[in-house]
Tab-separated table of C-alpha atoms in Angstrom:
chain	number	residue	atom	x	y	z
M	242	MET	CA	-24.535	16.356	8.514
M	243	LYS	CA	-22.525	17.170	11.730
M	244	LEU	CA	-18.822	16.343	11.925
M	245	LYS	CA	-17.634	14.276	14.811
M	246	LYS	CA	-14.415	13.710	16.455
M	247	SER	CA	-13.745	10.469	14.747
M	248	ASP	CA	-13.908	12.207	11.305
M	249	LEU	CA	-10.262	13.218	11.977
M	250	LEU	CA	-9.076	9.580	12.761
M	251	PRO	CA	-7.964	8.827	9.193
M	252	ILE	CA	-6.055	11.901	8.491
M	253	VAL	CA	-4.527	11.939	12.173
M	254	VAL	CA	-3.880	8.073	11.861
M	255	LEU	CA	-2.648	7.925	8.246
M	256	GLY	CA	-1.446	11.488	7.488
M	257	GLY	CA	0.465	11.117	10.977
M	258	VAL	CA	2.343	8.126	9.820
M	259	ASN	CA	3.650	9.936	6.836
M	260	PHE	CA	4.443	12.937	9.377
M	261	LEU	CA	6.338	10.407	11.366
M	262	THR	CA	8.327	8.867	8.741
M	263	LEU	CA	9.518	12.390	7.965
M	264	ILE	CA	10.589	12.890	11.328
M	265	LEU	CA	12.413	9.822	11.232
M	266	TYR	CA	13.891	10.884	8.047
M	267	LEU	CA	15.070	13.866	9.895
M	268	VAL	CA	16.946	12.234	12.971
M	269	SER	CA	17.910	9.167	11.193
M	270	PRO	CA	21.181	7.195	12.281
M	271	PHE	CA	22.512	7.610	8.581
M	272	ASN	CA	24.836	9.742	6.752
M	273	TYR	CA	23.305	11.040	3.694
M	274	VAL	CA	26.275	11.489	1.301
M	275	TYR	CA	24.619	12.589	-1.509
M	276	GLY	CA	21.250	14.283	-2.779
M	277	ASN	CA	19.847	17.190	-1.312
M	278	PHE	CA	18.405	16.612	2.220
M	279	SER	CA	16.806	19.646	2.547
M	280	LEU	CA	15.185	20.063	-0.567
M	281	SER	CA	13.754	16.294	-0.203
M	282	PHE	CA	12.322	17.262	3.397
M	283	ILE	CA	10.497	20.537	2.228
M	284	TYR	CA	9.126	18.691	-0.558
M	285	VAL	CA	7.653	16.066	1.432
M	286	PHE	CA	6.555	18.328	3.996
M	287	ILE	CA	4.663	20.417	1.273
M	288	ASN	CA	2.730	17.146	0.083
M	289	ILE	CA	1.761	16.131	3.407
M	290	PHE	CA	0.259	19.561	4.108
M	291	PHE	CA	-1.515	19.224	0.934
M	292	LEU	CA	-2.589	15.786	2.021
M	293	PHE	CA	-4.207	17.243	5.521
M	294	PHE	CA	-5.865	20.386	3.308
M	295	GLY	CA	-7.502	18.085	0.710
M	296	TYR	CA	-8.881	15.960	3.628
M	297	ILE	CA	-10.094	18.762	5.774
M	298	LEU	CA	-11.833	20.778	3.089
M	299	ALA	CA	-13.739	17.600	1.916
M	300	LEU	CA	-14.842	17.278	5.536
M	301	PHE	CA	-16.341	20.786	5.383
M	302	LEU	CA	-17.652	20.324	1.989
M	303	PHE	CA	-19.984	17.221	2.754
M	304	GLN	CA	-21.401	18.567	5.713
M	305	SER	CA	-24.336	18.830	3.862
M	306	ASN	CA	-27.610	17.195	4.296
M	307	SER	CA	-28.121	16.681	0.789
M	308	TYR	CA	-25.816	13.642	0.886
M	309	LYS	CA	-28.273	10.997	1.957
M	310	ARG	CA	-28.203	7.194	1.852
M	311	SER	CA	-31.255	7.173	-0.352
M	312	TYR	CA	-29.426	8.993	-3.058
M	313	LEU	CA	-27.017	6.061	-3.535
M	314	TYR	CA	-27.646	2.723	-4.906
M	315	ASP	CA	-27.644	0.249	-2.495
M	316	PHE	CA	-25.944	-3.106	-3.435
M	317	GLY	CA	-27.878	-5.179	-0.647
M	318	ASP	CA	-26.635	-7.125	1.928
M	319	GLU	CA	-22.735	-6.861	2.220
M	320	THR	CA	-22.660	-10.345	3.518
M	321	LYS	CA	-24.259	-11.608	0.492
M	322	ILE	CA	-21.898	-10.141	-1.557
M	323	PHE	CA	-18.927	-11.811	0.612
M	324	LYS	CA	-20.603	-14.809	-0.125
M	325	ILE	CA	-20.307	-14.528	-3.981
M	326	LEU	CA	-16.752	-13.522	-3.688
M	327	LEU	CA	-15.734	-16.567	-1.362
M	328	PHE	CA	-17.144	-18.828	-4.022
M	329	ILE	CA	-15.353	-16.949	-6.575
M	330	PHE	CA	-11.877	-16.841	-4.871
M	331	SER	CA	-11.982	-20.257	-3.880
M	332	SER	CA	-12.651	-21.425	-7.710
M	333	THR	CA	-9.725	-19.176	-9.071
M	334	PHE	CA	-7.383	-18.561	-6.359
M	335	LEU	CA	-4.862	-21.100	-7.856
M	336	ILE	CA	-4.762	-19.148	-11.300
M	337	ARG	CA	-3.578	-15.911	-9.334
M	338	TYR	CA	-0.900	-17.722	-7.429
M	339	ALA	CA	-0.006	-19.631	-10.674
M	340	TYR	CA	0.816	-16.091	-12.103
M	341	LEU	CA	2.710	-14.777	-9.660
M	342	LEU	CA	4.848	-17.951	-9.153
M	343	HIS	CA	5.104	-18.301	-13.018
M	344	TYR	CA	3.710	-21.730	-13.127
M	345	GLN	CA	0.897	-23.455	-14.993
M	346	PHE	CA	-2.364	-23.088	-12.600
M	347	TYR	CA	-2.800	-27.019	-12.760
M	348	ASP	CA	1.033	-27.680	-11.529
M	349	ILE	CA	-0.130	-27.619	-8.066
M	350	SER	CA	3.103	-29.904	-6.881
M	351	GLY	CA	5.195	-27.489	-8.370
M	352	MET	CA	3.728	-24.452	-6.740
M	353	LEU	CA	3.785	-26.126	-3.336
M	354	GLU	CA	7.364	-26.869	-3.854
M	355	GLU	CA	8.311	-23.427	-4.570
M	356	VAL	CA	6.092	-22.188	-1.672
M	357	THR	CA	7.659	-24.821	0.771
M	358	ILE	CA	11.300	-23.772	-0.742
M	359	GLY	CA	10.463	-20.040	0.409
M	360	VAL	CA	9.162	-20.751	3.800
M	361	LEU	CA	12.007	-22.746	4.584
M	362	ASP	CA	14.460	-20.091	3.095
M	363	PRO	CA	12.404	-16.594	2.814
M	364	LYS	CA	15.867	-15.177	0.924
M	365	ALA	CA	15.644	-17.723	-1.713
M	366	GLY	CA	11.993	-16.881	-2.204
M	367	TYR	CA	12.827	-13.317	-2.468
M	368	LEU	CA	15.613	-13.986	-5.065
M	369	SER	CA	13.031	-15.975	-7.184
M	370	THR	CA	10.373	-13.460	-6.702
M	371	VAL	CA	12.885	-10.517	-8.471
M	372	ASN	CA	13.873	-13.097	-10.991
M	373	ASN	CA	12.318	-11.098	-14.383
M	374	THR	CA	13.909	-13.990	-16.640
M	375	ARG	CA	11.194	-16.492	-15.885
M	376	PRO	CA	7.908	-16.098	-18.346
M	377	PHE	CA	4.668	-15.550	-17.199
M	378	THR	CA	2.257	-18.907	-17.712
M	379	ILE	CA	-1.348	-17.123	-17.530
M	380	PRO	CA	-2.188	-14.119	-19.654
M	381	TRP	CA	-2.359	-10.720	-17.935
M	382	SER	CA	-5.957	-10.112	-19.141
M	383	ILE	CA	-7.118	-13.078	-17.127
M	384	TYR	CA	-4.693	-12.314	-14.120
M	385	ALA	CA	-6.376	-8.773	-14.329
M	386	PHE	CA	-9.799	-9.683	-14.470
M	387	ILE	CA	-9.530	-12.271	-11.434
M	388	THR	CA	-7.396	-10.107	-9.342
M	389	VAL	CA	-10.672	-7.616	-8.878
M	390	PHE	CA	-12.786	-10.105	-7.164
M	391	HIS	CA	-9.933	-11.351	-5.053
M	392	SER	CA	-8.951	-8.098	-3.906
M	393	LEU	CA	-12.385	-7.388	-3.244
M	394	PHE	CA	-12.808	-10.753	-1.388
M	395	PHE	CA	-10.320	-9.797	0.947
M	396	ILE	CA	-11.289	-6.388	1.482
M	397	THR	CA	-15.010	-7.455	1.737
M	398	GLY	CA	-14.268	-9.956	4.223
M	399	ALA	CA	-12.273	-7.306	6.522
M	400	ILE	CA	-15.670	-5.088	6.366
M	401	VAL	CA	-18.283	-8.003	7.344
M	402	TRP	CA	-15.938	-10.126	9.607
M	403	LYS	CA	-18.205	-9.470	12.680
M	404	ARG	CA	-21.287	-10.154	10.824
M	405	ILE	CA	-20.751	-13.547	9.263
M	406	ASN	CA	-21.359	-16.917	10.952
M	407	LEU	CA	-18.615	-19.283	11.897
M	408	PHE	CA	-18.341	-21.326	8.713
M	409	TYR	CA	-17.679	-18.475	6.568
M	410	LYS	CA	-15.242	-16.953	8.850
M	411	SER	CA	-13.329	-20.518	9.126
M	412	ALA	CA	-13.245	-20.246	5.292
M	413	PHE	CA	-11.988	-16.610	5.162
M	414	PHE	CA	-9.308	-17.429	8.055
M	415	PHE	CA	-8.055	-20.292	5.970
M	416	PHE	CA	-7.498	-17.925	2.713
M	417	VAL	CA	-6.049	-15.423	5.020
M	418	ILE	CA	-3.453	-17.612	6.453
M	419	LEU	CA	-2.678	-19.198	2.765
M	420	GLU	CA	-2.120	-15.501	1.667
M	421	ILE	CA	0.127	-14.911	4.551
M	422	ILE	CA	2.065	-18.023	4.156
M	423	PHE	CA	2.576	-17.191	0.344
M	424	TRP	CA	3.733	-13.751	1.031
M	425	TYR	CA	6.087	-14.969	3.763
M	426	SER	CA	7.429	-17.400	1.247
M	427	ARG	CA	8.434	-14.729	-1.254
M	428	GLY	CA	10.653	-12.990	1.345
M	429	THR	CA	8.797	-9.814	1.340
M	430	ASN	CA	7.261	-7.694	4.119
M	431	PHE	CA	4.874	-6.184	1.684
M	432	GLY	CA	2.163	-8.619	1.128
M	433	ILE	CA	1.663	-9.470	4.753
M	434	ILE	CA	1.682	-5.907	6.099
M	435	SER	CA	-0.834	-4.792	3.317
M	436	LEU	CA	-3.223	-7.205	4.655
M	437	ILE	CA	-2.803	-6.232	8.088
M	438	ILE	CA	-3.322	-2.766	6.778
M	439	LEU	CA	-6.506	-3.677	4.900
M	440	PHE	CA	-7.963	-5.067	8.178
M	441	PHE	CA	-6.885	-1.971	10.261
M	442	LEU	CA	-8.709	0.173	7.980
M	443	ALA	CA	-11.807	-1.920	7.883
M	444	TYR	CA	-11.629	-1.981	11.729
M	445	LEU	CA	-11.452	2.128	11.619
M	446	LEU	CA	-14.533	2.362	9.543
M	447	ARG	CA	-16.100	0.743	12.901
M	448	VAL	CA	-14.793	3.157	15.401
M	449	LYS	CA	-17.219	5.182	16.927
M	450	LYS	CA	-15.420	7.125	19.493
M	451	ILE	CA	-11.576	7.421	20.635
M	452	ASN	CA	-10.916	5.534	24.187
M	453	PHE	CA	-8.341	3.322	25.668
M	454	ARG	CA	-9.489	0.110	23.715
M	455	PHE	CA	-8.728	2.109	20.410
M	456	VAL	CA	-5.355	3.514	21.619
M	457	LEU	CA	-4.563	-0.241	22.898
M	458	ASN	CA	-5.429	-1.456	19.250
M	459	ILE	CA	-3.718	0.682	17.362
M	460	SER	CA	-0.347	-0.154	19.725
M	461	MET	CA	-1.253	-3.581	19.097
M	462	VAL	CA	-1.366	-3.277	15.330
M	463	LEU	CA	1.993	-1.387	15.232
M	464	PHE	CA	3.675	-3.841	17.647
M	465	PHE	CA	2.467	-6.703	15.224
M	466	VAL	CA	3.998	-4.805	12.057
M	467	LEU	CA	7.156	-4.126	13.505
M	468	PHE	CA	7.710	-8.016	14.583
M	469	ILE	CA	6.503	-9.062	11.239
M	470	PHE	CA	8.783	-6.771	9.681
M	471	SER	CA	11.908	-7.584	11.991
M	472	LEU	CA	11.029	-11.423	11.653
M	473	ILE	CA	11.465	-11.352	8.061
M	474	MET	CA	14.437	-8.842	7.888
M	475	SER	CA	16.273	-10.947	10.127
M	476	VAL	CA	15.481	-14.305	8.236
M	477	ARG	CA	16.706	-12.284	5.099
M	478	MET	CA	19.497	-10.890	6.509
M	479	ASP	CA	20.417	-14.316	7.607
M	480	GLY	CA	21.453	-13.114	11.436
M	481	VAL	CA	24.202	-10.609	10.050
M	482	VAL	CA	25.247	-8.518	13.068
M	483	ASP	CA	27.813	-6.045	11.272
M	484	LEU	CA	25.868	-2.945	11.245
M	485	SER	CA	27.361	-1.539	8.005
M	486	SER	CA	25.523	-4.366	6.428
M	487	TYR	CA	22.427	-2.217	6.988
M	488	GLU	CA	23.104	0.731	5.552
M	489	ILE	CA	21.159	2.328	2.910
M	490	TYR	CA	22.714	2.540	-0.411
M	491	LEU	CA	25.003	5.671	-0.716
M	492	THR	CA	24.699	6.482	2.885
M	493	THR	CA	26.888	5.314	5.866
M	494	VAL	CA	25.714	4.631	9.475
M	495	ASN	CA	26.222	7.541	11.952
M	496	TYR	CA	27.581	5.280	14.796
M	497	ASP	CA	27.318	8.297	16.823
M	498	SER	CA	23.598	8.791	16.298
M	499	PHE	CA	21.730	9.517	19.602
M	500	VAL	CA	18.861	7.843	18.075
M	501	LEU	CA	20.888	4.431	17.361
M	502	ASN	CA	22.861	4.836	20.940
M	503	LEU	CA	19.321	4.827	22.951
M	504	PHE	CA	18.817	1.163	21.749
M	505	PRO	CA	21.097	-1.914	23.063
M	506	ASP	CA	23.414	-3.357	20.677
M	507	TYR	CA	21.291	-6.531	19.984
M	508	LEU	CA	18.320	-4.322	18.712
M	509	LYS	CA	20.456	-2.185	16.456
M	510	PRO	CA	20.310	-3.861	13.327
M	511	SER	CA	16.387	-3.980	13.802
M	512	VAL	CA	16.586	-0.203	14.193
M	513	LEU	CA	18.666	0.098	11.243
M	514	SER	CA	16.320	-2.032	9.272
M	515	ILE	CA	13.142	-0.112	10.327
M	516	PHE	CA	15.096	3.424	9.629
M	517	SER	CA	15.939	2.153	6.205
M	518	TYR	CA	13.008	1.010	4.930
M	519	LEU	CA	10.926	4.057	6.306
M	520	THR	CA	13.125	6.647	5.320
M	521	GLN	CA	14.979	5.291	1.917
M	522	GLY	CA	12.011	6.547	0.008
M	523	TYR	CA	12.789	10.192	0.825
M	524	TYR	CA	16.612	9.725	0.470
M	525	PHE	CA	16.277	8.345	-3.128
M	526	LEU	CA	13.365	10.927	-4.097
M	527	SER	CA	16.395	13.654	-3.612
M	528	PHE	CA	18.135	12.188	-6.313
M	529	GLY	CA	14.997	12.745	-8.600
M	530	PHE	CA	15.301	16.670	-8.517
M	531	ASP	CA	18.574	16.547	-10.592
M	532	GLN	CA	16.763	14.667	-13.438
M	533	SER	CA	14.972	16.274	-16.428
M	534	PHE	CA	11.263	15.474	-16.800
M	535	ASN	CA	10.229	12.985	-19.760
M	536	PHE	CA	6.429	12.367	-20.002
M	537	THR	CA	5.312	9.259	-19.679
M	538	TYR	CA	1.732	9.576	-20.863
M	539	PHE	CA	0.276	9.037	-17.585
M	540	PHE	CA	1.641	5.376	-17.672
M	541	GLY	CA	4.434	5.785	-15.327
M	542	SER	CA	3.418	6.218	-11.878
M	543	ASN	CA	2.855	2.519	-10.581
M	544	ALA	CA	3.790	-0.789	-11.701
M	545	SER	CA	0.382	-1.714	-12.875
M	546	LEU	CA	0.350	1.161	-15.434
M	547	ILE	CA	3.649	0.374	-16.520
M	548	ASN	CA	2.456	-3.284	-17.786
M	549	ILE	CA	-0.608	-1.895	-19.231
M	550	ALA	CA	1.593	0.310	-21.218
M	551	ASN	CA	3.661	-2.295	-22.100
M	552	LEU	CA	0.628	-4.068	-23.200
M	553	ILE	CA	-0.241	-1.772	-25.792
M	554	GLY	CA	3.458	-1.226	-26.937
M	555	VAL	CA	4.048	1.776	-25.347
M	556	ASP	CA	7.474	1.636	-23.558
M	557	VAL	CA	7.303	4.346	-20.718
M	558	GLU	CA	9.491	2.223	-17.956
M	559	ARG	CA	12.548	3.629	-19.167
M	560	SER	CA	11.360	7.139	-19.063
M	561	THR	CA	10.421	7.347	-15.144
M	562	TYR	CA	12.337	8.804	-12.615
M	563	VAL	CA	12.595	5.550	-10.620
M	564	PHE	CA	14.203	3.792	-13.628
M	565	ARG	CA	16.382	6.660	-14.607
M	566	LEU	CA	18.046	6.746	-10.903
M	567	SER	CA	19.746	3.233	-11.757
M	568	GLU	CA	22.182	5.390	-13.503
M	569	TYR	CA	23.371	5.973	-9.847
M	570	GLY	CA	23.232	2.315	-8.986
M	571	ILE	CA	19.751	2.616	-7.216
M	572	ASP	CA	17.892	-0.297	-8.116
M	573	PRO	CA	14.207	0.393	-9.364
M	574	THR	CA	12.958	-2.844	-7.885
M	575	VAL	CA	14.880	-3.273	-4.750
M	576	GLN	CA	15.160	0.165	-3.444
M	577	TRP	CA	12.143	2.549	-2.189
M	578	HIS	CA	11.937	5.816	-3.857
M	579	SER	CA	8.585	7.115	-1.986
M	580	ALA	CA	5.175	7.605	-4.068
M	581	TYR	CA	6.270	11.143	-4.603
M	582	LEU	CA	8.781	10.198	-7.231
M	583	TRP	CA	6.794	7.580	-9.011
M	584	LEU	CA	4.088	10.346	-9.326
M	585	ALA	CA	6.465	12.799	-10.892
M	586	SER	CA	6.910	10.642	-13.650
M	587	ASP	CA	3.246	11.229	-14.650
M	588	LEU	CA	2.821	14.898	-13.327
M	589	THR	CA	6.070	16.629	-12.633
M	590	PHE	CA	7.174	17.668	-9.265
M	591	TYR	CA	5.146	20.904	-9.563
M	592	PHE	CA	1.740	18.825	-9.805
M	593	VAL	CA	2.317	15.777	-7.343
M	594	PRO	CA	1.035	18.222	-4.225
M	595	PHE	CA	-2.012	18.704	-6.234
M	596	TYR	CA	-2.712	15.115	-6.793
M	597	ILE	CA	-1.793	14.698	-3.007
M	598	PHE	CA	-4.496	17.174	-2.234
M	599	GLY	CA	-7.080	15.009	-4.354
M	600	LEU	CA	-6.035	11.858	-2.437
M	601	GLY	CA	-6.755	13.560	0.754
M	602	PHE	CA	-9.910	14.873	-0.616
M	603	GLY	CA	-10.965	11.434	-1.919
M	604	LEU	CA	-10.013	10.043	1.209
M	605	SER	CA	-12.296	12.056	3.202
M	606	PHE	CA	-15.226	11.757	0.610
M	607	SER	CA	-15.258	7.761	0.907
M	608	TRP	CA	-14.934	8.140	4.881
M	609	ILE	CA	-18.069	10.443	4.988
M	610	MET	CA	-20.096	8.329	2.531
M	611	ALA	CA	-18.972	5.274	3.978
M	612	THR	CA	-19.672	6.236	8.080
M	613	ARG	CA	-23.026	8.320	7.123
M	614	SER	CA	-24.483	6.799	4.243
M	615	ASP	CA	-23.324	3.151	4.736
M	616	ASP	CA	-22.154	2.999	1.251
M	617	TYR	CA	-20.445	-0.397	0.261
M	618	LEU	CA	-18.429	1.053	-2.617
M	619	CYS	CA	-17.039	4.077	-0.687
M	620	LYS	CA	-16.244	1.573	2.059
M	621	VAL	CA	-14.020	-0.366	-0.412
M	622	LEU	CA	-12.666	3.029	-1.932
M	623	PHE	CA	-11.818	4.127	1.712
M	624	ILE	CA	-9.683	1.192	2.290
M	625	ILE	CA	-7.745	1.225	-0.726
M	626	LEU	CA	-7.056	5.166	-0.387
M	627	GLY	CA	-6.145	4.546	3.091
M	628	GLY	CA	-3.514	1.854	2.103
M	629	TYR	CA	-2.305	4.392	-0.529
M	630	VAL	CA	-1.799	7.083	1.655
M	631	LEU	CA	-0.328	4.991	4.230
M	632	PHE	CA	2.536	3.892	1.845
M	633	LEU	CA	3.467	7.145	0.466
M	634	PHE	CA	6.796	7.091	2.048
M	635	ALA	CA	7.724	4.138	0.283
M	636	ASN	CA	6.244	3.859	-3.243
M	637	THR	CA	2.971	3.181	-5.035
M	638	ASN	CA	3.177	-0.733	-4.651
M	639	PHE	CA	-0.349	-0.782	-2.785
M	640	ILE	CA	-2.280	1.173	-5.083
M	641	ALA	CA	-0.362	-1.171	-7.956
M	642	SER	CA	-1.449	-4.347	-6.077
M	643	TYR	CA	-5.154	-2.839	-5.840
M	644	PHE	CA	-5.095	-0.867	-9.280
M	645	TYR	CA	-7.595	-2.723	-10.898
M	646	ILE	CA	-10.258	-3.001	-8.273
M	647	PHE	CA	-9.581	0.848	-7.539
M	648	VAL	CA	-10.500	1.565	-11.327
M	649	PHE	CA	-13.571	-0.694	-11.070
M	650	VAL	CA	-14.777	0.958	-7.775
M	651	ILE	CA	-14.086	4.368	-9.194
M	652	VAL	CA	-15.924	3.759	-12.217
M	653	LEU	CA	-19.115	2.301	-10.617
M	654	ILE	CA	-19.356	5.379	-7.977
M	655	LEU	CA	-18.972	7.599	-10.953
M	656	LEU	CA	-22.100	5.478	-12.805
M	657	LYS	CA	-23.792	5.562	-9.551
M	658	LEU	CA	-23.686	9.299	-9.262
M	659	PHE	CA	-24.359	9.866	-13.049
M	660	LEU	CA	-27.786	7.780	-12.724
M	661	VAL	CA	-28.546	9.452	-9.315
M	662	SER	CA	-28.227	12.907	-11.017
M	663	LEU	CA	-30.496	11.725	-13.659
M	664	ASN	CA	-33.122	10.749	-11.354
M	665	LYS	CA	-33.267	13.721	-9.392
């Protein structure tokens, strides 16, 4: 198995984004009044190094010709899988939206009204989203079950887009637009940007060589993400022009910053918003170093695991670093803390780099198997891990959103490898 230049694409792009956010943290137009800036910077740099190391090591390990397509169970035509998932999604999508909106699944008019209000006023939609006082109307077990197929539907649709006919493209496009409208109505960037990232990672799997067209596509994705981000933030801020309103909590704006002064006044609010979201995770990470470690029984690294712990009667949320930073006034649901702080609740700060090493290793393994063996499950795994890596600077929300499908795919891959080993 010969290495190609394109094999470095995932780590250069995804790891490069994380390195870029670290550089932005270094030149940020905010004054970091509290915390330990230097320690946070060094710690994140170490983790990014381990990410690259794990990825490149796996590339060399899986060069062997012993990893062939014949050794992997074939799930059949991916377009057939998509058609099955389309049927499942179209039959159950109202249940998922009902769970997220806290409505009964048959209360279509109520959900439409809620979404319409959010579209007209995303700020109201955002406040409704973070309102934890409203009870859920759908059992979590049902939501978790259908989410596996819903996540797989969007991922598979992105993978097979070029291979499906106009009818199936139209159906998929309709549900993608519906998903975008839903997340826009919630006043949050995350759902829309996650979809963009999902499609981009599926596109990355099809890249054969690096050329001008590839660079152009990368630039278009970046521009579109920044446009969506700026649009939603400007709506949420309701046209506020006072730069101090864009301060990260416990910081002040450095009005003499050379970065800030590179831009005209009308762009400065957007610049501060971008720096705020891309760097605040590292800033709040620095507060965690002063906290003692409280073991969370491996249930504290993302919101889905915390929900599972609550269902089995284990209260770990109050023991997480993210929750305990609320003593500084740092909101665990509003501010970003970086994935490293989330992971430290389960692993301690000492072992997080080794976890990140494994993440890089898994990303590389899934890339090799997806591009060389054309393995469907590894394509899905690559997209999930790719999104996970991309959002390390922010939080673990991406893996939390795709957690159930992630576990499902991992179990299937391990089962495949076990059955293959028995047949050798």
